[in-house]
Tab-separated table of C-alpha atoms and ligand atoms in Angstrom:
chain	number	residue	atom	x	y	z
Q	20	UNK	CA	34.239	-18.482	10.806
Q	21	UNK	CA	33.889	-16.279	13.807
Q	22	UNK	CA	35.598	-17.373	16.864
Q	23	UNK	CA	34.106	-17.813	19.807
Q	24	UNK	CA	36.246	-15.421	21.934
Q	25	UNK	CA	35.988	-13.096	19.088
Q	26	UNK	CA	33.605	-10.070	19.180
Q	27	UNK	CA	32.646	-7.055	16.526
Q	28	UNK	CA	30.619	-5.661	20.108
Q	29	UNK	CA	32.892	-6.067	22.222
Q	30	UNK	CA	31.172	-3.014	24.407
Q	31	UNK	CA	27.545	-4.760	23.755
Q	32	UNK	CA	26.082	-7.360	25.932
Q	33	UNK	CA	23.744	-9.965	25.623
Q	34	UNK	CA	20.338	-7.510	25.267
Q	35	UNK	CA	18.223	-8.527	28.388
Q	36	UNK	CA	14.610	-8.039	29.189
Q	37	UNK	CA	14.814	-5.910	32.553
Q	38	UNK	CA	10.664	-4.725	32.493
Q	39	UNK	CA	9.175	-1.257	32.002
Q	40	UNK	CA	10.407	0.267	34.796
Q	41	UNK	CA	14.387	-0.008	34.010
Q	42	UNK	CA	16.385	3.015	32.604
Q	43	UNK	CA	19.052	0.717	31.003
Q	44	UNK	CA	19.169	1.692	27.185
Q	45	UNK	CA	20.811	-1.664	26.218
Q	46	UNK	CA	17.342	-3.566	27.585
Q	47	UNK	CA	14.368	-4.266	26.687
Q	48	UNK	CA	11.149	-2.781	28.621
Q	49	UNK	CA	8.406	-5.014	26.969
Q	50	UNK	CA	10.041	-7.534	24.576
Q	51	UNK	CA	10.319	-10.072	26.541
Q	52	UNK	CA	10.516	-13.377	24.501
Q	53	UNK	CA	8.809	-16.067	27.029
Q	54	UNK	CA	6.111	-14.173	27.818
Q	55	UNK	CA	2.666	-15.203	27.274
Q	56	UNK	CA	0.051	-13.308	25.519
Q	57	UNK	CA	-2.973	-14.969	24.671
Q	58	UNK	CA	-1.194	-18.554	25.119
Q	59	UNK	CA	1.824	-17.674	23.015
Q	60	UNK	CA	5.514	-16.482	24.050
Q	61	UNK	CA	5.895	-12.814	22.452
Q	62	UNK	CA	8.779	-14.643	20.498
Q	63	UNK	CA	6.623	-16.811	18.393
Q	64	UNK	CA	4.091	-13.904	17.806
Q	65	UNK	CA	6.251	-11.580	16.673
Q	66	UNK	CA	9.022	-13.015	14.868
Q	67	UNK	CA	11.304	-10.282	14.311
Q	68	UNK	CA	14.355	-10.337	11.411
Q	69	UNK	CA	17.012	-8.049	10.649
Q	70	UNK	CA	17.094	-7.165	7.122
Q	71	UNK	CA	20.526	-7.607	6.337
Q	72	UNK	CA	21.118	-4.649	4.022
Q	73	UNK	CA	20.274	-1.874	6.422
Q	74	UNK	CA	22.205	-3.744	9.107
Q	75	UNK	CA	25.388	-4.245	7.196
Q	76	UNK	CA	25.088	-2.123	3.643
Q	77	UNK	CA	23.554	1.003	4.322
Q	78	UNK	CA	26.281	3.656	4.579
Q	79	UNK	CA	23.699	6.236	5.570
Q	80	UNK	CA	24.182	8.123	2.806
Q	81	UNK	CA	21.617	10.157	0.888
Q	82	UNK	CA	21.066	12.433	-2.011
Q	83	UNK	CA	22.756	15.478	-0.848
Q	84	UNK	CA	25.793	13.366	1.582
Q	85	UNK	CA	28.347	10.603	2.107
Q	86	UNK	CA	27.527	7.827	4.043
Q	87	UNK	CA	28.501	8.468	7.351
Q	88	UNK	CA	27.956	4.477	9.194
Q	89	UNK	CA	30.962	3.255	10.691
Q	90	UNK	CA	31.362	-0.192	10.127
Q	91	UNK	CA	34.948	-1.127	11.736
Q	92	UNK	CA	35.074	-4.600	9.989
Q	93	UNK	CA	34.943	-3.318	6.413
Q	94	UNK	CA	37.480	-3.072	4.322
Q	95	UNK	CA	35.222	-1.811	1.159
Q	96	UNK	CA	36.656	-4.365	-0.969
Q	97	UNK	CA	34.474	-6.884	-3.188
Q	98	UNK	CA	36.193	-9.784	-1.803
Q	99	UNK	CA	34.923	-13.191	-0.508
Q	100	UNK	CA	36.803	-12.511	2.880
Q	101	UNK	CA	35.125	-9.212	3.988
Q	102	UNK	CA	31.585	-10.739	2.860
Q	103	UNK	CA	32.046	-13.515	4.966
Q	104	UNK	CA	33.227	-10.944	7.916
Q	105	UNK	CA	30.223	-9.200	7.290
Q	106	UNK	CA	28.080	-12.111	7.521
Q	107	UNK	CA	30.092	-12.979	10.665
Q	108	UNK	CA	29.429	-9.492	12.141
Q	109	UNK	CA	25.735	-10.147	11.294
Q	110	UNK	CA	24.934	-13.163	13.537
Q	111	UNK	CA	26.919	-11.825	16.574
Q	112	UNK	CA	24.306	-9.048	16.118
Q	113	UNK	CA	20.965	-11.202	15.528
Q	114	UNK	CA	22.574	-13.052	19.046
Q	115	UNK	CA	22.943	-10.310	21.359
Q	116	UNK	CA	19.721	-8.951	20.032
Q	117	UNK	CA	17.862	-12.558	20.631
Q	118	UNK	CA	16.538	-11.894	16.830
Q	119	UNK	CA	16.213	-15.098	15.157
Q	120	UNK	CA	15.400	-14.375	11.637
Q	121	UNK	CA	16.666	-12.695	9.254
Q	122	UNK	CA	16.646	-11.681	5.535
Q	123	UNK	CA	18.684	-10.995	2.192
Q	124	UNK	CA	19.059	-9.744	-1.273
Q	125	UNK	CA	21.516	-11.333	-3.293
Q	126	UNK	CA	24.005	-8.914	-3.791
Q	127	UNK	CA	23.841	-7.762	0.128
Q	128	UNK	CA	25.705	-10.576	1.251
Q	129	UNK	CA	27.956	-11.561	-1.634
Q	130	UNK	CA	29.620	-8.711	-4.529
Q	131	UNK	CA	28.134	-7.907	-7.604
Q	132	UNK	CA	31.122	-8.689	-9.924
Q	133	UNK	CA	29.673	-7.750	-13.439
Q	134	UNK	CA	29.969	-11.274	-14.944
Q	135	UNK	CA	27.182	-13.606	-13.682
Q	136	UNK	CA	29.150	-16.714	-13.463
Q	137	UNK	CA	31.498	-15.076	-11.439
Q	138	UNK	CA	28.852	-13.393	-8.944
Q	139	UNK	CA	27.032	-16.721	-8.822
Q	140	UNK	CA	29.699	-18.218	-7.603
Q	141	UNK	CA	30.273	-16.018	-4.845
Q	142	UNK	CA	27.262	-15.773	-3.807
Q	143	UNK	CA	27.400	-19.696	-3.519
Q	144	UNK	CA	30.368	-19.712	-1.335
Q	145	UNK	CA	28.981	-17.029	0.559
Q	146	UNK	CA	25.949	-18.763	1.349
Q	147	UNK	CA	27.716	-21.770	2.806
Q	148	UNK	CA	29.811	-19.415	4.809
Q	149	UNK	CA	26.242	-18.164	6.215
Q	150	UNK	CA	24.792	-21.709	6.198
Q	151	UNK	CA	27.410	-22.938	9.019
Q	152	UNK	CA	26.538	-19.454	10.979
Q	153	UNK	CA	22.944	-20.505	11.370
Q	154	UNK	CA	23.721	-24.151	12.029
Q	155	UNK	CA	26.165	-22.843	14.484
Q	156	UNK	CA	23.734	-20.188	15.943
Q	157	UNK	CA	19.866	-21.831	15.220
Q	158	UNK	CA	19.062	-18.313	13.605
Q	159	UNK	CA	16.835	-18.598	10.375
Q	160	UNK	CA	16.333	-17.145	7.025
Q	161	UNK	CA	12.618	-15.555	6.667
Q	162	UNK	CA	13.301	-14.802	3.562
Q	163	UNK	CA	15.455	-14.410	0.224
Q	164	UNK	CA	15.427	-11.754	-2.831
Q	165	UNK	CA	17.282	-10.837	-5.745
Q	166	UNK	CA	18.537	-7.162	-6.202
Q	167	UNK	CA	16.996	-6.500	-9.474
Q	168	UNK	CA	17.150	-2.796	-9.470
Q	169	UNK	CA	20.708	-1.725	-8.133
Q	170	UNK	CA	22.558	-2.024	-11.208
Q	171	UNK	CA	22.594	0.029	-14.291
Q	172	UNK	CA	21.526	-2.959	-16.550
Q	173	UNK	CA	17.933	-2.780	-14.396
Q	174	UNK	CA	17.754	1.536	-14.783
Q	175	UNK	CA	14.693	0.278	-16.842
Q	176	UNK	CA	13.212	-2.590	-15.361
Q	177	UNK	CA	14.178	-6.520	-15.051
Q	178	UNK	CA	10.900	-8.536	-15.414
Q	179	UNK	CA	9.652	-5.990	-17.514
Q	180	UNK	CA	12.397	-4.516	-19.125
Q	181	UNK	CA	11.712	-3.697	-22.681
Q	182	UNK	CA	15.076	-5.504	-23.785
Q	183	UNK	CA	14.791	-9.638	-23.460
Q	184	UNK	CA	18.216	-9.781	-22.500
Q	185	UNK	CA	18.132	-7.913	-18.866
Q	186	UNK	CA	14.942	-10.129	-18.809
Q	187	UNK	CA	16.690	-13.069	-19.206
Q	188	UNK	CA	19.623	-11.695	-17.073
Q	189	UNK	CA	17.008	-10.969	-14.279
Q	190	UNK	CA	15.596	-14.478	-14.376
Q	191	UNK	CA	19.441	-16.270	-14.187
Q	192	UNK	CA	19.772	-13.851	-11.255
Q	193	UNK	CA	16.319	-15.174	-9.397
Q	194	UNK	CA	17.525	-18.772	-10.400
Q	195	UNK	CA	20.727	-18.111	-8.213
Q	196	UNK	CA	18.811	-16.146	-5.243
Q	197	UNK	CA	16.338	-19.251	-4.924
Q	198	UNK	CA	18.778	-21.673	-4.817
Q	199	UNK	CA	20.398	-19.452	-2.452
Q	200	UNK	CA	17.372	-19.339	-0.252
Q	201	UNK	CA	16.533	-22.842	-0.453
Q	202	UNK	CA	20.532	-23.565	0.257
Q	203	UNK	CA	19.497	-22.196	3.500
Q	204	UNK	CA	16.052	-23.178	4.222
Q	205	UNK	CA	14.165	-20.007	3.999
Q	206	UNK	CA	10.963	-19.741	4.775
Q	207	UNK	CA	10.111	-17.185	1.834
Q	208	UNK	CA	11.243	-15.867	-1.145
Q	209	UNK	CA	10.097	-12.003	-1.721
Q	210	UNK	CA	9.639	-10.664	-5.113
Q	211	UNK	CA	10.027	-6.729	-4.875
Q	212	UNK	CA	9.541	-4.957	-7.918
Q	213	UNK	CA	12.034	-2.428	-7.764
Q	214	UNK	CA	11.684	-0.778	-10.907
Q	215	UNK	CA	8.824	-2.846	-12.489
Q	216	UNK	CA	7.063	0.083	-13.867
Q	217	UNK	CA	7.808	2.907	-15.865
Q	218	UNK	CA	7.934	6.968	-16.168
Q	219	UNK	CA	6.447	7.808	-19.090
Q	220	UNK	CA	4.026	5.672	-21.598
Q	221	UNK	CA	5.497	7.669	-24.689
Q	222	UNK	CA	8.110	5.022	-24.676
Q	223	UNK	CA	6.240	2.233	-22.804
Q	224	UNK	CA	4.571	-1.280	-24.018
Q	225	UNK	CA	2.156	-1.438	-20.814
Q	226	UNK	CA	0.306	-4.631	-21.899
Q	227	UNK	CA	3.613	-6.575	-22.635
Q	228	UNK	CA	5.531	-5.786	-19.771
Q	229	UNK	CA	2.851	-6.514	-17.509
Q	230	UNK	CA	2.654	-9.875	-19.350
Q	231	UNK	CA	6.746	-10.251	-19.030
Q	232	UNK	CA	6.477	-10.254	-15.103
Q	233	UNK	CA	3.860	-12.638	-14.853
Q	234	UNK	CA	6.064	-14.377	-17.370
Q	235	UNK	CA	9.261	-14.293	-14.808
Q	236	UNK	CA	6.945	-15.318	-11.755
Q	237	UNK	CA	5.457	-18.026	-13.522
Q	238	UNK	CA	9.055	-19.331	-14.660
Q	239	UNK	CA	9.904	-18.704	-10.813
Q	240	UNK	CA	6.849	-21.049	-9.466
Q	241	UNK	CA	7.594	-23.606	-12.051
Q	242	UNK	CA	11.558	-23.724	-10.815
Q	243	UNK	CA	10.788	-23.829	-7.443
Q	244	UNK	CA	8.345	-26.424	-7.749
Q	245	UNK	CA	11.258	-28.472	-9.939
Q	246	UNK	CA	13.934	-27.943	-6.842
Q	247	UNK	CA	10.848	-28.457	-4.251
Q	248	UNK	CA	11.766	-25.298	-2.577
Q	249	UNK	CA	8.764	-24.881	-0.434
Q	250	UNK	CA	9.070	-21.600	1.065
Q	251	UNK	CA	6.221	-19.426	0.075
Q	252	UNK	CA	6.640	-16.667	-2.458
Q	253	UNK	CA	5.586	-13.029	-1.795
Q	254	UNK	CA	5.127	-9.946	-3.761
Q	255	UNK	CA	5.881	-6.586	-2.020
Q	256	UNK	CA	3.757	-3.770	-2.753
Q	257	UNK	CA	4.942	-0.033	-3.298
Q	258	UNK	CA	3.889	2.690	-5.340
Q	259	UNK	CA	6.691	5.029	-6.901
Q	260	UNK	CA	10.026	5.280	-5.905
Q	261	UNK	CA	11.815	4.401	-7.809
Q	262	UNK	CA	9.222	4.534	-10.881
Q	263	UNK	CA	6.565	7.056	-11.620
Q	264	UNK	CA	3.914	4.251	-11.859
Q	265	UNK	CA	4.862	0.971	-10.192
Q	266	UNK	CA	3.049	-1.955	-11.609
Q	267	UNK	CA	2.795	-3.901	-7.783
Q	268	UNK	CA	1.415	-0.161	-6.309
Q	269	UNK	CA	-0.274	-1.135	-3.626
Q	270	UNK	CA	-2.003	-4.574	-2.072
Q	271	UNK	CA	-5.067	-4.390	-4.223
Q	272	UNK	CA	-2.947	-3.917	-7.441
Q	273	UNK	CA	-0.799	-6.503	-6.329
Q	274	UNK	CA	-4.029	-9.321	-5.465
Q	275	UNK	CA	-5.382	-7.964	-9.124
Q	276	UNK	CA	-2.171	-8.693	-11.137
Q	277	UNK	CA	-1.978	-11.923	-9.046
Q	278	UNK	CA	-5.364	-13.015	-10.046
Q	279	UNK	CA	-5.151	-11.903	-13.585
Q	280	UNK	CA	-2.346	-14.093	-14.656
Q	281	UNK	CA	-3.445	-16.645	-12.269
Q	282	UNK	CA	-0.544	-16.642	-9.513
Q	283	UNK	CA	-2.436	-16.059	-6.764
Q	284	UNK	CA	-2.355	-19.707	-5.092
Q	285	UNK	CA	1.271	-19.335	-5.075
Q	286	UNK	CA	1.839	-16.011	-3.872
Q	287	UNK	CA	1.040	-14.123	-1.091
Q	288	UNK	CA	1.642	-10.458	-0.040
Q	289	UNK	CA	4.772	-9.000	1.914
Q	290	UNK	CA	3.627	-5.567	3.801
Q	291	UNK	CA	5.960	-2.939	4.333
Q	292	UNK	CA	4.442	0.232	6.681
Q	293	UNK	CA	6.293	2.917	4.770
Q	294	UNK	CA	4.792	1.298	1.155
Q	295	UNK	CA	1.719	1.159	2.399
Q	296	UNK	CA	1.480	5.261	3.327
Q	297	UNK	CA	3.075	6.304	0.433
Q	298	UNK	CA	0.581	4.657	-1.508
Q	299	UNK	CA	-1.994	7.291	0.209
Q	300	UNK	CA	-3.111	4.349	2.879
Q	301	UNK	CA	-3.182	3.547	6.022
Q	302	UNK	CA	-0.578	-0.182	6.845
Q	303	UNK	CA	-3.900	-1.784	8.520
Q	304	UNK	CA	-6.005	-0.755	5.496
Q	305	UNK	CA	-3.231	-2.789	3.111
Q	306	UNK	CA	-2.981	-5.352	6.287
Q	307	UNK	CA	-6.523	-6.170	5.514
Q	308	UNK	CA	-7.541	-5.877	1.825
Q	309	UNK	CA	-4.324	-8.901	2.226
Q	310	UNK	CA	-6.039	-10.444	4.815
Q	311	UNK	CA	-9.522	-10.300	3.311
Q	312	UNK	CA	-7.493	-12.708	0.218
Q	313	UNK	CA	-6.071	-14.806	2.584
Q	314	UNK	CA	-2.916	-13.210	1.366
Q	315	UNK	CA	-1.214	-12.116	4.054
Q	316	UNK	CA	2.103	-13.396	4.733
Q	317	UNK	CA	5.003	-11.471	6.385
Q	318	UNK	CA	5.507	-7.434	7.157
Q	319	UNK	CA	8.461	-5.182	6.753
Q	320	UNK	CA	8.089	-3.347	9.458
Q	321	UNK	CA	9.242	0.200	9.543
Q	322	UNK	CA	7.519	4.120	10.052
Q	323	UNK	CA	7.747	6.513	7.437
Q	324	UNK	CA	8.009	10.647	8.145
Q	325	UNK	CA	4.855	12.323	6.751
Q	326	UNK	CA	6.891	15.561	6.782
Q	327	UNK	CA	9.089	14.258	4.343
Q	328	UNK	CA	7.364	12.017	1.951
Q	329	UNK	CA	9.557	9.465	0.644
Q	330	UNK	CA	10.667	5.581	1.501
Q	331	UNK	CA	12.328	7.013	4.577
Q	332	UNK	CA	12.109	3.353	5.916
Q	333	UNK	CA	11.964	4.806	9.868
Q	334	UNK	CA	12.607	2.481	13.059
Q	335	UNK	CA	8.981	1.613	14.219
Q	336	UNK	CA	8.389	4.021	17.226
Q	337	UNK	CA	4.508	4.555	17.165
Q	338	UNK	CA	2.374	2.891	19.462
Q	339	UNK	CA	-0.936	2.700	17.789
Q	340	UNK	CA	0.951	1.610	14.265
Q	341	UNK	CA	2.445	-1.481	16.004
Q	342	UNK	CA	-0.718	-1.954	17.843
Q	343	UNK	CA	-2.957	-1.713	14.628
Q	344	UNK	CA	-0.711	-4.120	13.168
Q	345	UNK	CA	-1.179	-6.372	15.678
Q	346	UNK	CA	-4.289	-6.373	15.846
Q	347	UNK	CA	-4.760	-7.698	12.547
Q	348	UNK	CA	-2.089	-10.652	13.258
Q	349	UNK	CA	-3.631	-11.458	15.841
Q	350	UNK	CA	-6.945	-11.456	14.188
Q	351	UNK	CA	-5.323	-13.344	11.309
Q	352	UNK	CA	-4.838	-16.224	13.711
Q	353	UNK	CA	-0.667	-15.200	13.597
Q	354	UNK	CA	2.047	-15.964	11.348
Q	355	UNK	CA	2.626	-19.399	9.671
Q	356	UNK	CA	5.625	-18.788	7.454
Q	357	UNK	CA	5.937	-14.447	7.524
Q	358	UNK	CA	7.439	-12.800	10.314
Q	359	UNK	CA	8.049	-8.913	11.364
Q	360	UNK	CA	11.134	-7.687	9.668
Q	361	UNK	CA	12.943	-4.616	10.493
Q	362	UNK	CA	13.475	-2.978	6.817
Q	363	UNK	CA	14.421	0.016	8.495
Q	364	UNK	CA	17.697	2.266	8.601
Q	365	UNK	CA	18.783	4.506	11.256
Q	366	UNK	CA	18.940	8.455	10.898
Q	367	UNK	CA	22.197	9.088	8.708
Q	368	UNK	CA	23.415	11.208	12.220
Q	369	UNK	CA	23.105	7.916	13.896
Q	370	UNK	CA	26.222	6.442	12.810
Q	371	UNK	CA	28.094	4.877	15.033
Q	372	UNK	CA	27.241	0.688	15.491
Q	373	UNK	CA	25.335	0.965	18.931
Q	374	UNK	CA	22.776	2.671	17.121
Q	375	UNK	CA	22.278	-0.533	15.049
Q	376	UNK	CA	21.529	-1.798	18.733
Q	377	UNK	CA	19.401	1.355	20.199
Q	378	UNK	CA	17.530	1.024	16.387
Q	379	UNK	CA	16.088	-2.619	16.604
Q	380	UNK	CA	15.503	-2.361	20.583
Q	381	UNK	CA	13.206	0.636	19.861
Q	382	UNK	CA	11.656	-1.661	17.440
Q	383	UNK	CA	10.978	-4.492	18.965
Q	384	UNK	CA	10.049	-2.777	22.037
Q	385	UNK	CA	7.641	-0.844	20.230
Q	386	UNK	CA	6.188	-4.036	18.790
Q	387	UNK	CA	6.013	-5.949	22.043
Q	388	UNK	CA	3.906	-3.019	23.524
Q	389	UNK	CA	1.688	-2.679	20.417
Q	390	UNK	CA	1.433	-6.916	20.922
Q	391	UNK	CA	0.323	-6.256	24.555
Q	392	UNK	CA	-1.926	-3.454	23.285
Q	393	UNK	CA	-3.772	-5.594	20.955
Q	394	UNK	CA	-4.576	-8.365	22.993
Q	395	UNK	CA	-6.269	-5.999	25.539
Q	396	UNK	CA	-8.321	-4.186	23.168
Q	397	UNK	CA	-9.424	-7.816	22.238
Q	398	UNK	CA	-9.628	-8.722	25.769
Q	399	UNK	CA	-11.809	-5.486	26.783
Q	400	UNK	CA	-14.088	-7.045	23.643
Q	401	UNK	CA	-15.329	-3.706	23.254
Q	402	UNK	CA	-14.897	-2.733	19.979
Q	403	UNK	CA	-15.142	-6.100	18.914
Q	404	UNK	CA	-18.988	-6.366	20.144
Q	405	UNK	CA	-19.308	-3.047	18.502
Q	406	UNK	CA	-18.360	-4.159	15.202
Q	407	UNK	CA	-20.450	-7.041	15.472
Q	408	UNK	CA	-23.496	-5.051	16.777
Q	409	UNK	CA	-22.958	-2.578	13.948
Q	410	UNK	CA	-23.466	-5.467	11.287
Q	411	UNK	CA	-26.104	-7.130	12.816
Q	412	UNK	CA	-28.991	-6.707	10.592
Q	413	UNK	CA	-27.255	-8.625	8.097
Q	414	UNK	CA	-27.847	-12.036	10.220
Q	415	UNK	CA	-31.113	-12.543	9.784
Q	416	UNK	CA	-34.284	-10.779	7.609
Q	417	UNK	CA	-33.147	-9.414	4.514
Q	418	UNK	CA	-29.905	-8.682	5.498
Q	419	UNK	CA	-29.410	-13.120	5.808
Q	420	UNK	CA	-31.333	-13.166	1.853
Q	421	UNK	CA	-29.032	-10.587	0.638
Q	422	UNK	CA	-25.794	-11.911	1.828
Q	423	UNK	CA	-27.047	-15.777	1.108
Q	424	UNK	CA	-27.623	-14.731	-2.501
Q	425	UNK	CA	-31.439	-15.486	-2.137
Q	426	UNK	CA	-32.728	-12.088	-2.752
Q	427	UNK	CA	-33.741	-9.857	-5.967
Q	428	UNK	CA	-34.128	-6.879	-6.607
Q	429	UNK	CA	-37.843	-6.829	-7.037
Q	430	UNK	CA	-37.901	-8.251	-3.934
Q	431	UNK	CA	-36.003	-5.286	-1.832
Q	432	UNK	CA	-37.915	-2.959	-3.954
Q	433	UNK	CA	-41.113	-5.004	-2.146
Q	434	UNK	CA	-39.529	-5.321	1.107
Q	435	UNK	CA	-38.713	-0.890	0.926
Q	436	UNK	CA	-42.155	-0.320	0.032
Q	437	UNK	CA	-43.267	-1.720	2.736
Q	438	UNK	CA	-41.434	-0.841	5.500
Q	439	UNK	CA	-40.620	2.795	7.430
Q	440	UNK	CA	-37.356	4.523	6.409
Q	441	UNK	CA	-34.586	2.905	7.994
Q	442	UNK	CA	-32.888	4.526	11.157
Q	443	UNK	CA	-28.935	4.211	11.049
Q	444	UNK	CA	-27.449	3.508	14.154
Q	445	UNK	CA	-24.048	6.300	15.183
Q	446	UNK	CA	-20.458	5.126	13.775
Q	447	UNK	CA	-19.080	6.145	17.301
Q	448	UNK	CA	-15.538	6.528	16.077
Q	449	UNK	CA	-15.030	9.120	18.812
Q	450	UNK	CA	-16.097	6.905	21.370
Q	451	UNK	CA	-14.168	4.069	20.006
Q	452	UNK	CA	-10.818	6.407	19.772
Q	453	UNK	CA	-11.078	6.806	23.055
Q	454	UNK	CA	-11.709	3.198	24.450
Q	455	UNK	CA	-8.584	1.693	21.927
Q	456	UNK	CA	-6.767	4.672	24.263
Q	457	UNK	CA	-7.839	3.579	27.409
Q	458	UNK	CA	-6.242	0.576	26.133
Q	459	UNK	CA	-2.748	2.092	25.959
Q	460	UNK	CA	-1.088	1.733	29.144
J	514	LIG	C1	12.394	-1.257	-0.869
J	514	LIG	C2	12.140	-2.442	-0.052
J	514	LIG	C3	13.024	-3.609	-0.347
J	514	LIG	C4	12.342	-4.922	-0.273
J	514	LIG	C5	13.214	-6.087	-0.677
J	514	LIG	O1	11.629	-0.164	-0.516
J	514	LIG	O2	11.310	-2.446	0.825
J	514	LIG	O3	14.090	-3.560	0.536
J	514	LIG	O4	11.886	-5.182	1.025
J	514	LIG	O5	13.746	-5.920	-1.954
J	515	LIG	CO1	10.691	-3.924	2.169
């Protein structure tokens, strides 16, 4: 265990909140935990976690290059002792950052060792090794997952590979990632399907591999429910990458599947920004087909680059993104058990550990101001009286029939006939553009 003298940062401080006036890099300008907005500290709105394999795993590398991160504490072995280093090096960052959750696949925090007794294991001592670091600190898990799609045994799927054995092996491995999670009280578990899906149907049993991962999430629900882990479950949407066709696309595939093999009142929906434009939407259209199923439950929060098209997983930097997504928290009424976590890497030229720092400041800072955004859009109550105006005629008249189910058909056909052509009233996006901009201050 760390000791207290001992540092990983030793040239970091404790990040304070010094207001937006302050040219201080290692501060924040808006996150500032205590303060109120609409009754609640930013800190309980907003949640944030640091998703523990871009912190500490992600070398930076990419298709064409070698990772580049510097990471002083490794020693690139498999061993229990640098895993527990790592975790060590992991909650002196969530403290100097004030971030109190965080998350976890598996095989980020302990080795994949090829033999799964041997990987369960360490992934058991491992997670008492990071139990007494959030005793010691007060940090908490958000949420768990199991890496089903790093190794080769997954290249073609784990709930719906087309051999039962990587099935089976996938299901041992979510076994040992929920007892992991519930080992440490998560909040969540988060089922991404990392290659549930396929690339071509010339070799592909649609209809029974869709039935396999419903199979694997309904042998999931019925183990938790044995253990009484209580943390919710969540399903992560995201069209390709890695497969052509991803089974869990986007939120409405996702709520469909769900509702198909009748999981829905046991999951709910984990957003990620980057999934959610890569899919061809907007993250507040995804926030609220989730929302409109009472589905939503926690965000990865990152920014991808349009230019570039792929799962760049950015740093969230854009003002109206964060304040979009904010609006529909708040309008959700908050978080109960989700949060805002960073699944985000840096640039691979921003290698050297304060970037890790600059990286989720930037965030969080971006977040805070999107949080203050929201709430005085909602304050202003403009465009909140506008969508209400715009609906009106569906609160009384016909409008009130139609949406109370009292209508027919030969009825509106009655009520056309005699009435003059209805006038429809301007959409005013313009004029609504520019009031959520007045906004941003
Ligand atoms: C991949 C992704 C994952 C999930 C957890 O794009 O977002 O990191 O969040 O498996
Ligand atoms: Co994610």
């Amino acid at each position: 265990m760390l000791s207290a003298a001992m540092s990983y940062f030793p040239e970091i401080p404790q990040i304070p909140y010094e207001g937006p006036t302050s040219k201080n890099a290692l501060a924040f300008k808006h996150y500032n935990p205590k303060e109120l907005v609409e009754g609640k500290s930013m800190h309980d709105h907003l949640r944030f976690a640091a998703a523990y394999w871009h912190v500490m795993r992600n070398g930076l590398g990419d298709p064409f290059g070698a990772p580049t991160a510097v990471m002083p504490w490794e020693d690139y072995s498999d061993s229990l002792s640098n895993a527990k280093r790592r975790a060590d090096v992991f909650f002196e960052f969530l403290g100097k950052l004030g971030i109190d959750f965080w998350c976890f696949h598996d095989r980020d925090v302990a080795p994949e060792l090829n033999d799964y007794k041997k990987s369960t294991a360490a992934l058991q001592e491992v997670t008492a090794h990071l139990g007494q670091l959030q005793q010691a600190s007060g940090k908490k898990l958000l949420w768990g997952t199991a890496c089903l799609f790093g190794h080769p045994r997954y290249s073609q799927g784990a709930g719906t590979s087309p051999n039962a054995e990587v099935f089976a092996y996938g299901a041992a491995q979510v076994k040992a990632a929920i007892d992991a999670t519930h080992a440490l009280g998560g909040l969540g578990y988060v089922f991404w399907g990392g290659r549930e899906g396929y690339a071509s149907l010339l070799n592909t049993h649609m209809g029974r591999e869709l039935d396999h991962l419903a199979a694997l999430l309904h042998l999931a629900v019925d183990y938790k429910r044995a253990i009484g882990f209580t943390g919710q479950f969540y399903i992560e949407p995201k069209p390709r990458e890695p497969s052509t066709h991803q089974y869990d696309s986007d939120a409405a595939a996702c709520l469909n599947f769900l509702r198909e093999y009748d999981l829905l009142g046991d999951f709910k929906l984990n957003i990620e920004t980057n999934h959610a434009t890569l899919a061809g939407h907007t993250m507040e259209h995804e926030l609220t087909v989730a929302i409109n199923a009472g589905a939503l439950g926690s965000i990865d929060a990152n920014q991808g680059d349009m230019l570039i098209g792929w799962d760049t997983d950015q740093f969230p930097t854009d003002l109206y993104g964060t304040t979009k997504v904010m609006l529909k928290v708040l309008e959700m009424g908050g978080f109960t058990t989700g949060g805002l976590n960073f699944d985000a890497k840096r640039r691979r030229e921003s290698h050297e550990p304060l970037d890790l720092f600059h990286a989720h400041i930037g965030g969080m800072d971006a977040f805070a101001r999107g949080l203050k955004i929201a709430a005085a859009v909602r304050a202003d109550g403009r465009l909140g009286k506008f969508v209400c105006e715009r609906y009106a005629s569906w609160n009384s008249g016909i409008g009130q029939r139609v949406e109370n189910k009292k209508a027919t058909l030969a009825e509106l056909a009655e009520y056309v006939s005699s009435h003059p052509e209805p006038v429809i009233a301007s959409g005013r996006q313009e004029m609504l553009e520019n009031i959520l901009n007045e906004c941003i201050c």
